[in-house]
Amino acid sequence: MTPSILIVGATGNTGRAVTETLPKLLQSSTLAGHRIIALTRSSKSPVAQSLAKLPGVEVIEQNWVEITVDWLREHHVTRAFIASHNEPNQFAEESTFHVNALHAGVKYVVRISTTAANVRPDCPAYYPRQHWAIEALLGSPEFKNLHWTSLQPNIFTPLVLAPAAEFIKGYRNGKQNTLRLLLSEDAPVGIIDPDEVGVIAAHLLSKDNTSVHNQAKYVLNGPEDINGRQVVDMIEKYIGAPVKDVSYKDFSFIDMLYEHQYSGTKQSKNVIYSIKQAADTAWDGKCSTSTTSKEALELAAPKRTPADVLKTLLEE
C-alpha cells in the first residue's frame, strides 16, 4: 500500500491549512508518492468535500481518539499531524495516539501545543500542563524511534478579534454594547492566524530529513504585536466614533462555557475555571513577537496582520 501522511482534524483551525498546503510541497519532495489522509468526523461537510478535491488527498471519517495500532498499520501511516482538543482528558487521549503511533512504526509527528510561556508544569491553567506532559512523554528515551516537533503558537487571531468584529457589526446596526477583549490595554501580544500555523506544519511534514526538527519546540507568533488599545483604535477607525465602554482582560466567556458545556457533566469547575489564568503571561508581556523561533520564520514566516484578519472577519 502507498505510504500515507495522516492529518488529524483536517477540517479544523489548523488542519485545513495543513491539508491544503501539503500537496504542493510534496511535489518537490522525496515524499511525492505519499497519499494524504484527511481525517474528519463528517465527510459531507463543505470543508471536507473541498479537501477531497485536492490531488492526492483522501478524506476519511474517523474519530481520532479511537485510532489503534492496527488502523495506523492498515493505512500505512508514516507521518502524522495532530491538533488535539483541550478538554481535561486531553493527555489520556493524545498520549494514547502517540503510543499507538510509536508501536505502529510511524516515523514523524507534528503536533500543535499552546502558548510557549504557559507550557510548564506549574502553569495555573490546566491545559498547558497537559501539553507540557505530552512533550515530556515524547521526549523520553522510550520514544526515541518516533521523531516529533511541537508547535507552540500564540493565541489565535480570530479568538482575539471576533469581539471586535461583532462590535463593529453591532454598531452598524445601531448598537454599542460593552467591548470585551482578552488582551490587556498595553501589553504587546503576537497573536497568530491559525492558517499560518498550519502552513508551517505542512512545511515540516514535507521535509525529507526530519532529524533536523526532531524534538524541537517552535514558538509561533504573527508578524506584529498588538495590544487592547490598538484593537480599540482599529474599531474606532471603522465606525468613525469612540468606543464608550471597554472591558480589558475579559474572560467572562468562560462563565458561559462552563454553564453551557460543563455544568451538567462531572468535570471539575475548579479545573475549567483555571482557563481564566491562561492569559496572565500575555498580560505580563511575555508573549510578544520577540519570542518567535527563528526556525519558524525560515520555514514559512507568518504574514497576516491583525488588520488583515479583522477585515476578513467583517466580510463573513
mmCIF file of N, CA and C in Angstrom, residues 199-280:
data_model
loop_
_atom_site.group_PDB
_atom_site.id
_atom_site.type_symbol
_atom_site.label_atom_id
_atom_site.label_comp_id
_atom_site.label_asym_id
_atom_site.label_seq_id
_atom_site.Cartn_x
_atom_site.Cartn_y
_atom_site.Cartn_z
ATOM 1 N N VAL A 199 0.297 26.114 7.819
ATOM 2 C CA VAL A 199 1.274 26.175 6.727
ATOM 3 C C VAL A 199 2.651 25.747 7.221
ATOM 4 N N ILE A 200 3.039 26.231 8.398
ATOM 5 C CA ILE A 200 4.332 25.840 8.973
ATOM 6 C C ILE A 200 4.365 24.335 9.225
ATOM 7 N N ALA A 201 3.271 23.788 9.742
ATOM 8 C CA ALA A 201 3.207 22.344 9.983
ATOM 9 C C ALA A 201 3.362 21.562 8.691
ATOM 10 N N ALA A 202 2.736 22.050 7.621
ATOM 11 C CA ALA A 202 2.844 21.378 6.320
ATOM 12 C C ALA A 202 4.286 21.368 5.822
ATOM 13 N N HIS A 203 4.990 22.472 6.018
ATOM 14 C CA HIS A 203 6.392 22.532 5.607
ATOM 15 C C HIS A 203 7.219 21.496 6.362
ATOM 16 N N LEU A 204 6.945 21.342 7.639
ATOM 17 C CA LEU A 204 7.675 20.355 8.427
ATOM 18 C C LEU A 204 7.381 18.934 7.944
ATOM 19 N N LEU A 205 6.122 18.638 7.675
ATOM 20 C CA LEU A 205 5.733 17.297 7.249
ATOM 21 C C LEU A 205 6.318 16.923 5.890
ATOM 22 N N SER A 206 6.657 17.929 5.088
ATOM 23 C CA SER A 206 7.176 17.661 3.747
ATOM 24 C C SER A 206 8.697 17.547 3.704
ATOM 25 N N LYS A 207 9.360 17.786 4.826
ATOM 26 C CA LYS A 207 10.816 17.750 4.834
ATOM 27 C C LYS A 207 11.352 16.326 4.657
ATOM 28 N N ASP A 208 12.370 16.215 3.836
ATOM 29 C CA ASP A 208 12.979 14.904 3.612
ATOM 30 C C ASP A 208 13.655 14.384 4.884
ATOM 31 N N ASN A 209 14.341 15.271 5.583
ATOM 32 C CA ASN A 209 15.099 14.886 6.774
ATOM 33 C C ASN A 209 14.430 15.434 8.027
ATOM 34 N N THR A 210 13.752 14.591 8.775
ATOM 35 C CA THR A 210 13.035 15.045 9.975
ATOM 36 C C THR A 210 13.942 15.185 11.193
ATOM 37 N N SER A 211 15.137 14.625 11.125
ATOM 38 C CA SER A 211 16.032 14.683 12.286
ATOM 39 C C SER A 211 16.422 16.124 12.624
ATOM 40 N N VAL A 212 16.419 17.003 11.623
ATOM 41 C CA VAL A 212 16.766 18.413 11.844
ATOM 42 C C VAL A 212 15.793 19.063 12.825
ATOM 43 N N HIS A 213 14.531 18.632 12.775
ATOM 44 C CA HIS A 213 13.490 19.232 13.613
ATOM 45 C C HIS A 213 13.014 18.294 14.716
ATOM 46 N N ASN A 214 13.704 17.174 14.888
ATOM 47 C CA ASN A 214 13.289 16.202 15.892
ATOM 48 C C ASN A 214 13.408 16.764 17.305
ATOM 49 N N GLN A 215 12.351 16.597 18.100
ATOM 50 C CA GLN A 215 12.258 17.041 19.488
ATOM 51 C C GLN A 215 12.320 18.570 19.618
ATOM 52 N N ALA A 216 12.029 19.268 18.532
ATOM 53 C CA ALA A 216 12.030 20.734 18.583
ATOM 54 C C ALA A 216 10.690 21.260 19.060
ATOM 55 N N LYS A 217 10.756 22.396 19.755
ATOM 56 C CA LYS A 217 9.557 23.101 20.210
ATOM 57 C C LYS A 217 9.663 24.523 19.668
ATOM 58 N N TYR A 218 8.867 24.819 18.662
ATOM 59 C CA TYR A 218 8.974 26.098 17.976
ATOM 60 C C TYR A 218 7.873 27.059 18.426
ATOM 61 N N VAL A 219 8.293 28.247 18.819
ATOM 62 C CA VAL A 219 7.367 29.284 19.260
ATOM 63 C C VAL A 219 6.879 30.062 18.041
ATOM 64 N N LEU A 220 5.567 30.131 17.869
ATOM 65 C CA LEU A 220 4.987 30.782 16.697
ATOM 66 C C LEU A 220 4.180 32.015 17.104
ATOM 67 N N ASN A 221 4.468 33.124 16.444
ATOM 68 C CA ASN A 221 3.708 34.368 16.618
ATOM 69 C C ASN A 221 3.380 34.937 15.244
ATOM 70 N N GLY A 222 2.438 35.864 15.215
ATOM 71 C CA GLY A 222 2.129 36.556 13.979
ATOM 72 C C GLY A 222 3.227 37.545 13.625
ATOM 73 N N PRO A 223 3.043 38.320 12.541
ATOM 74 C CA PRO A 223 4.098 39.225 12.084
ATOM 75 C C PRO A 223 4.254 40.488 12.912
ATOM 76 N N GLU A 224 3.242 40.819 13.710
ATOM 77 C CA GLU A 224 3.358 42.043 14.513
ATOM 78 C C GLU A 224 2.564 41.927 15.807
ATOM 79 N N ASP A 225 3.023 42.673 16.807
ATOM 80 C CA ASP A 225 2.347 42.700 18.101
ATOM 81 C C ASP A 225 1.114 43.597 18.058
ATOM 82 N N ILE A 226 0.213 43.337 19.006
ATOM 83 C CA ILE A 226 -0.940 44.212 19.168
ATOM 84 C C ILE A 226 -1.351 44.180 20.629
ATOM 85 N N ASN A 227 -1.918 45.278 21.118
ATOM 86 C CA ASN A 227 -2.474 45.310 22.476
ATOM 87 C C ASN A 227 -3.941 45.733 22.406
ATOM 88 N N GLY A 228 -4.593 45.737 23.556
ATOM 89 C CA GLY A 228 -6.012 46.045 23.585
ATOM 90 C C GLY A 228 -6.336 47.442 23.083
ATOM 91 N N ARG A 229 -5.512 48.399 23.428
ATOM 92 C CA ARG A 229 -5.761 49.772 22.991
ATOM 93 C C ARG A 229 -5.697 49.882 21.468
ATOM 94 N N GLN A 230 -4.797 49.138 20.861
ATOM 95 C CA GLN A 230 -4.683 49.172 19.402
ATOM 96 C C GLN A 230 -5.899 48.527 18.734
ATOM 97 N N VAL A 231 -6.468 47.514 19.375
ATOM 98 C CA VAL A 231 -7.703 46.923 18.855
ATOM 99 C C VAL A 231 -8.822 47.962 18.882
ATOM 100 N N VAL A 232 -8.913 48.691 19.990
ATOM 101 C CA VAL A 232 -9.924 49.752 20.105
ATOM 102 C C VAL A 232 -9.701 50.804 19.012
ATOM 103 N N ASP A 233 -8.456 51.160 18.772
ATOM 104 C CA ASP A 233 -8.144 52.148 17.730
ATOM 105 C C ASP A 233 -8.625 51.672 16.362
ATOM 106 N N MET A 234 -8.420 50.384 16.063
ATOM 107 C CA MET A 234 -8.875 49.846 14.785
ATOM 108 C C MET A 234 -10.396 49.926 14.668
ATOM 109 N N ILE A 235 -11.076 49.597 15.754
ATOM 110 C CA ILE A 235 -12.539 49.647 15.747
ATOM 111 C C ILE A 235 -13.023 51.075 15.500
ATOM 112 N N GLU A 236 -12.408 52.022 16.184
ATOM 113 C CA GLU A 236 -12.846 53.415 16.061
ATOM 114 C C GLU A 236 -12.626 53.949 14.646
ATOM 115 N N LYS A 237 -11.614 53.444 13.956
ATOM 116 C CA LYS A 237 -11.413 53.850 12.563
ATOM 117 C C LYS A 237 -12.522 53.314 11.668
ATOM 118 N N TYR A 238 -12.989 52.119 11.989
ATOM 119 C CA TYR A 238 -14.070 51.521 11.199
ATOM 120 C C TYR A 238 -15.403 52.240 11.435
ATOM 121 N N ILE A 239 -15.684 52.565 12.695
ATOM 122 C CA ILE A 239 -17.014 53.107 12.995
ATOM 123 C C ILE A 239 -17.048 54.637 12.993
ATOM 124 N N GLY A 240 -15.853 55.261 13.016
ATOM 125 C CA GLY A 240 -15.802 56.717 12.998
ATOM 126 C C GLY A 240 -16.339 57.358 14.261
ATOM 127 N N ALA A 241 -16.230 56.643 15.368
ATOM 128 C CA ALA A 241 -16.737 57.147 16.655
ATOM 129 C C ALA A 241 -15.966 56.467 17.784
ATOM 130 N N PRO A 242 -15.940 57.060 18.970
ATOM 131 C CA PRO A 242 -15.236 56.431 20.094
ATOM 132 C C PRO A 242 -15.988 55.226 20.650
ATOM 133 N N VAL A 243 -15.234 54.244 21.111
ATOM 134 C CA VAL A 243 -15.827 53.109 21.822
ATOM 135 C C VAL A 243 -16.047 53.554 23.264
ATOM 136 N N LYS A 244 -17.265 53.502 23.709
ATOM 137 C CA LYS A 244 -17.613 54.095 25.000
ATOM 138 C C LYS A 244 -17.254 53.215 26.198
ATOM 139 N N ASP A 245 -17.359 51.903 26.031
ATOM 140 C CA ASP A 245 -17.179 51.019 27.192
ATOM 141 C C ASP A 245 -16.333 49.812 26.791
ATOM 142 N N VAL A 246 -15.134 49.705 27.387
ATOM 143 C CA VAL A 246 -14.221 48.605 27.074
ATOM 144 C C VAL A 246 -13.891 47.830 28.346
ATOM 145 N N SER A 247 -13.962 46.512 28.250
ATOM 146 C CA SER A 247 -13.552 45.644 29.351
ATOM 147 C C SER A 247 -12.327 44.860 28.894
ATOM 148 N N TYR A 248 -11.152 45.277 29.364
ATOM 149 C CA TYR A 248 -9.918 44.577 29.026
ATOM 150 C C TYR A 248 -9.738 43.365 29.950
ATOM 151 N N LYS A 249 -8.877 42.451 29.551
ATOM 152 C CA LYS A 249 -8.604 41.229 30.333
ATOM 153 C C LYS A 249 -9.901 40.502 30.684
ATOM 154 N N ASP A 250 -10.780 40.419 29.713
ATOM 155 C CA ASP A 250 -12.130 39.902 29.969
ATOM 156 C C ASP A 250 -12.231 38.414 29.619
ATOM 157 N N PHE A 251 -12.448 37.595 30.626
ATOM 158 C CA PHE A 251 -12.622 36.159 30.443
ATOM 159 C C PHE A 251 -14.026 35.723 30.843
ATOM 160 N N SER A 252 -14.981 36.618 30.726
ATOM 161 C CA SER A 252 -16.349 36.294 31.127
ATOM 162 C C SER A 252 -16.943 35.179 30.278
ATOM 163 N N PHE A 253 -16.382 34.946 29.088
ATOM 164 C CA PHE A 253 -16.917 33.876 28.240
ATOM 165 C C PHE A 253 -16.720 32.503 28.870
ATOM 166 N N ILE A 254 -15.766 32.395 29.806
ATOM 167 C CA ILE A 254 -15.553 31.117 30.481
ATOM 168 C C ILE A 254 -16.771 30.764 31.331
ATOM 169 N N ASP A 255 -17.425 31.776 31.897
ATOM 170 C CA ASP A 255 -18.642 31.527 32.672
ATOM 171 C C ASP A 255 -19.698 30.873 31.789
ATOM 172 N N MET A 256 -19.870 31.405 30.587
ATOM 173 C CA MET A 256 -20.847 30.840 29.653
ATOM 174 C C MET A 256 -20.412 29.461 29.180
ATOM 175 N N LEU A 257 -19.106 29.288 28.945
ATOM 176 C CA LEU A 257 -18.591 27.998 28.528
ATOM 177 C C LEU A 257 -18.908 26.927 29.563
ATOM 178 N N TYR A 258 -18.650 27.239 30.822
ATOM 179 C CA TYR A 258 -18.910 26.264 31.879
ATOM 180 C C TYR A 258 -20.401 25.961 31.984
ATOM 181 N N GLU A 259 -21.205 27.000 31.932
ATOM 182 C CA GLU A 259 -22.646 26.828 32.087
ATOM 183 C C GLU A 259 -23.240 25.959 30.985
ATOM 184 N N HIS A 260 -22.829 26.202 29.746
ATOM 185 C CA HIS A 260 -23.444 25.518 28.615
ATOM 186 C C HIS A 260 -22.777 24.188 28.254
ATOM 187 N N GLN A 261 -21.505 24.021 28.603
ATOM 188 C CA GLN A 261 -20.799 22.819 28.170
ATOM 189 C C GLN A 261 -20.435 21.864 29.300
ATOM 190 N N TYR A 262 -20.198 22.398 30.496
ATOM 191 C CA TYR A 262 -19.649 21.552 31.551
ATOM 192 C C TYR A 262 -20.500 21.415 32.811
ATOM 193 N N SER A 263 -21.426 22.334 33.043
ATOM 194 C CA SER A 263 -22.144 22.328 34.318
ATOM 195 C C SER A 263 -22.929 21.037 34.546
ATOM 196 N N GLY A 264 -23.381 20.411 33.458
ATOM 197 C CA GLY A 264 -24.141 19.170 33.591
ATOM 198 C C GLY A 264 -23.293 17.929 33.536
ATOM 199 N N THR A 265 -21.979 18.096 33.515
ATOM 200 C CA THR A 265 -21.061 16.958 33.453
ATOM 201 C C THR A 265 -20.370 16.769 34.798
ATOM 202 N N LYS A 266 -19.463 15.812 34.832
ATOM 203 C CA LYS A 266 -18.707 15.556 36.063
ATOM 204 C C LYS A 266 -17.366 16.285 36.071
ATOM 205 N N GLN A 267 -17.154 17.181 35.098
ATOM 206 C CA GLN A 267 -15.897 17.921 35.057
ATOM 207 C C GLN A 267 -15.809 18.905 36.220
ATOM 208 N N SER A 268 -14.614 19.042 36.755
ATOM 209 C CA SER A 268 -14.387 19.938 37.888
ATOM 210 C C SER A 268 -14.502 21.402 37.471
ATOM 211 N N LYS A 269 -15.321 22.155 38.183
ATOM 212 C CA LYS A 269 -15.436 23.591 37.920
ATOM 213 C C LYS A 269 -14.103 24.275 38.209
ATOM 214 N N ASN A 270 -13.409 23.808 39.213
ATOM 215 C CA ASN A 270 -12.113 24.365 39.580
ATOM 216 C C ASN A 270 -11.114 24.223 38.431
ATOM 217 N N VAL A 271 -11.141 23.082 37.764
ATOM 218 C CA VAL A 271 -10.244 22.838 36.632
ATOM 219 C C VAL A 271 -10.621 23.724 35.448
ATOM 220 N N ILE A 272 -11.889 23.739 35.084
ATOM 221 C CA ILE A 272 -12.341 24.518 33.925
ATOM 222 C C ILE A 272 -12.061 26.000 34.129
ATOM 223 N N TYR A 273 -12.332 26.515 35.307
ATOM 224 C CA TYR A 273 -12.148 27.941 35.567
ATOM 225 C C TYR A 273 -10.678 28.347 35.617
ATOM 226 N N SER A 274 -9.786 27.362 35.693
ATOM 227 C CA SER A 274 -8.352 27.700 35.676
ATOM 228 C C SER A 274 -7.947 28.290 34.328
ATOM 229 N N ILE A 275 -8.794 28.093 33.297
ATOM 230 C CA ILE A 275 -8.520 28.680 31.978
ATOM 231 C C ILE A 275 -8.374 30.193 32.091
ATOM 232 N N LYS A 276 -9.060 30.793 33.050
ATOM 233 C CA LYS A 276 -9.022 32.248 33.197
ATOM 234 C C LYS A 276 -7.619 32.764 33.495
ATOM 235 N N GLN A 277 -6.726 31.883 33.931
ATOM 236 C CA GLN A 277 -5.363 32.307 34.246
ATOM 237 C C GLN A 277 -4.385 32.076 33.082
ATOM 238 N N ALA A 278 -4.920 31.573 31.961
ATOM 239 C CA ALA A 278 -4.050 31.257 30.827
ATOM 240 C C ALA A 278 -3.437 32.502 30.196
ATOM 241 N N ALA A 279 -4.129 33.634 30.308
ATOM 242 C CA ALA A 279 -3.644 34.852 29.653
ATOM 243 C C ALA A 279 -2.731 35.693 30.540
ATOM 244 N N ASP A 280 -2.467 35.245 31.753
ATOM 245 C CA ASP A 280 -1.618 36.032 32.660
ATOM 246 C C ASP A 280 -0.263 36.340 32.033
#
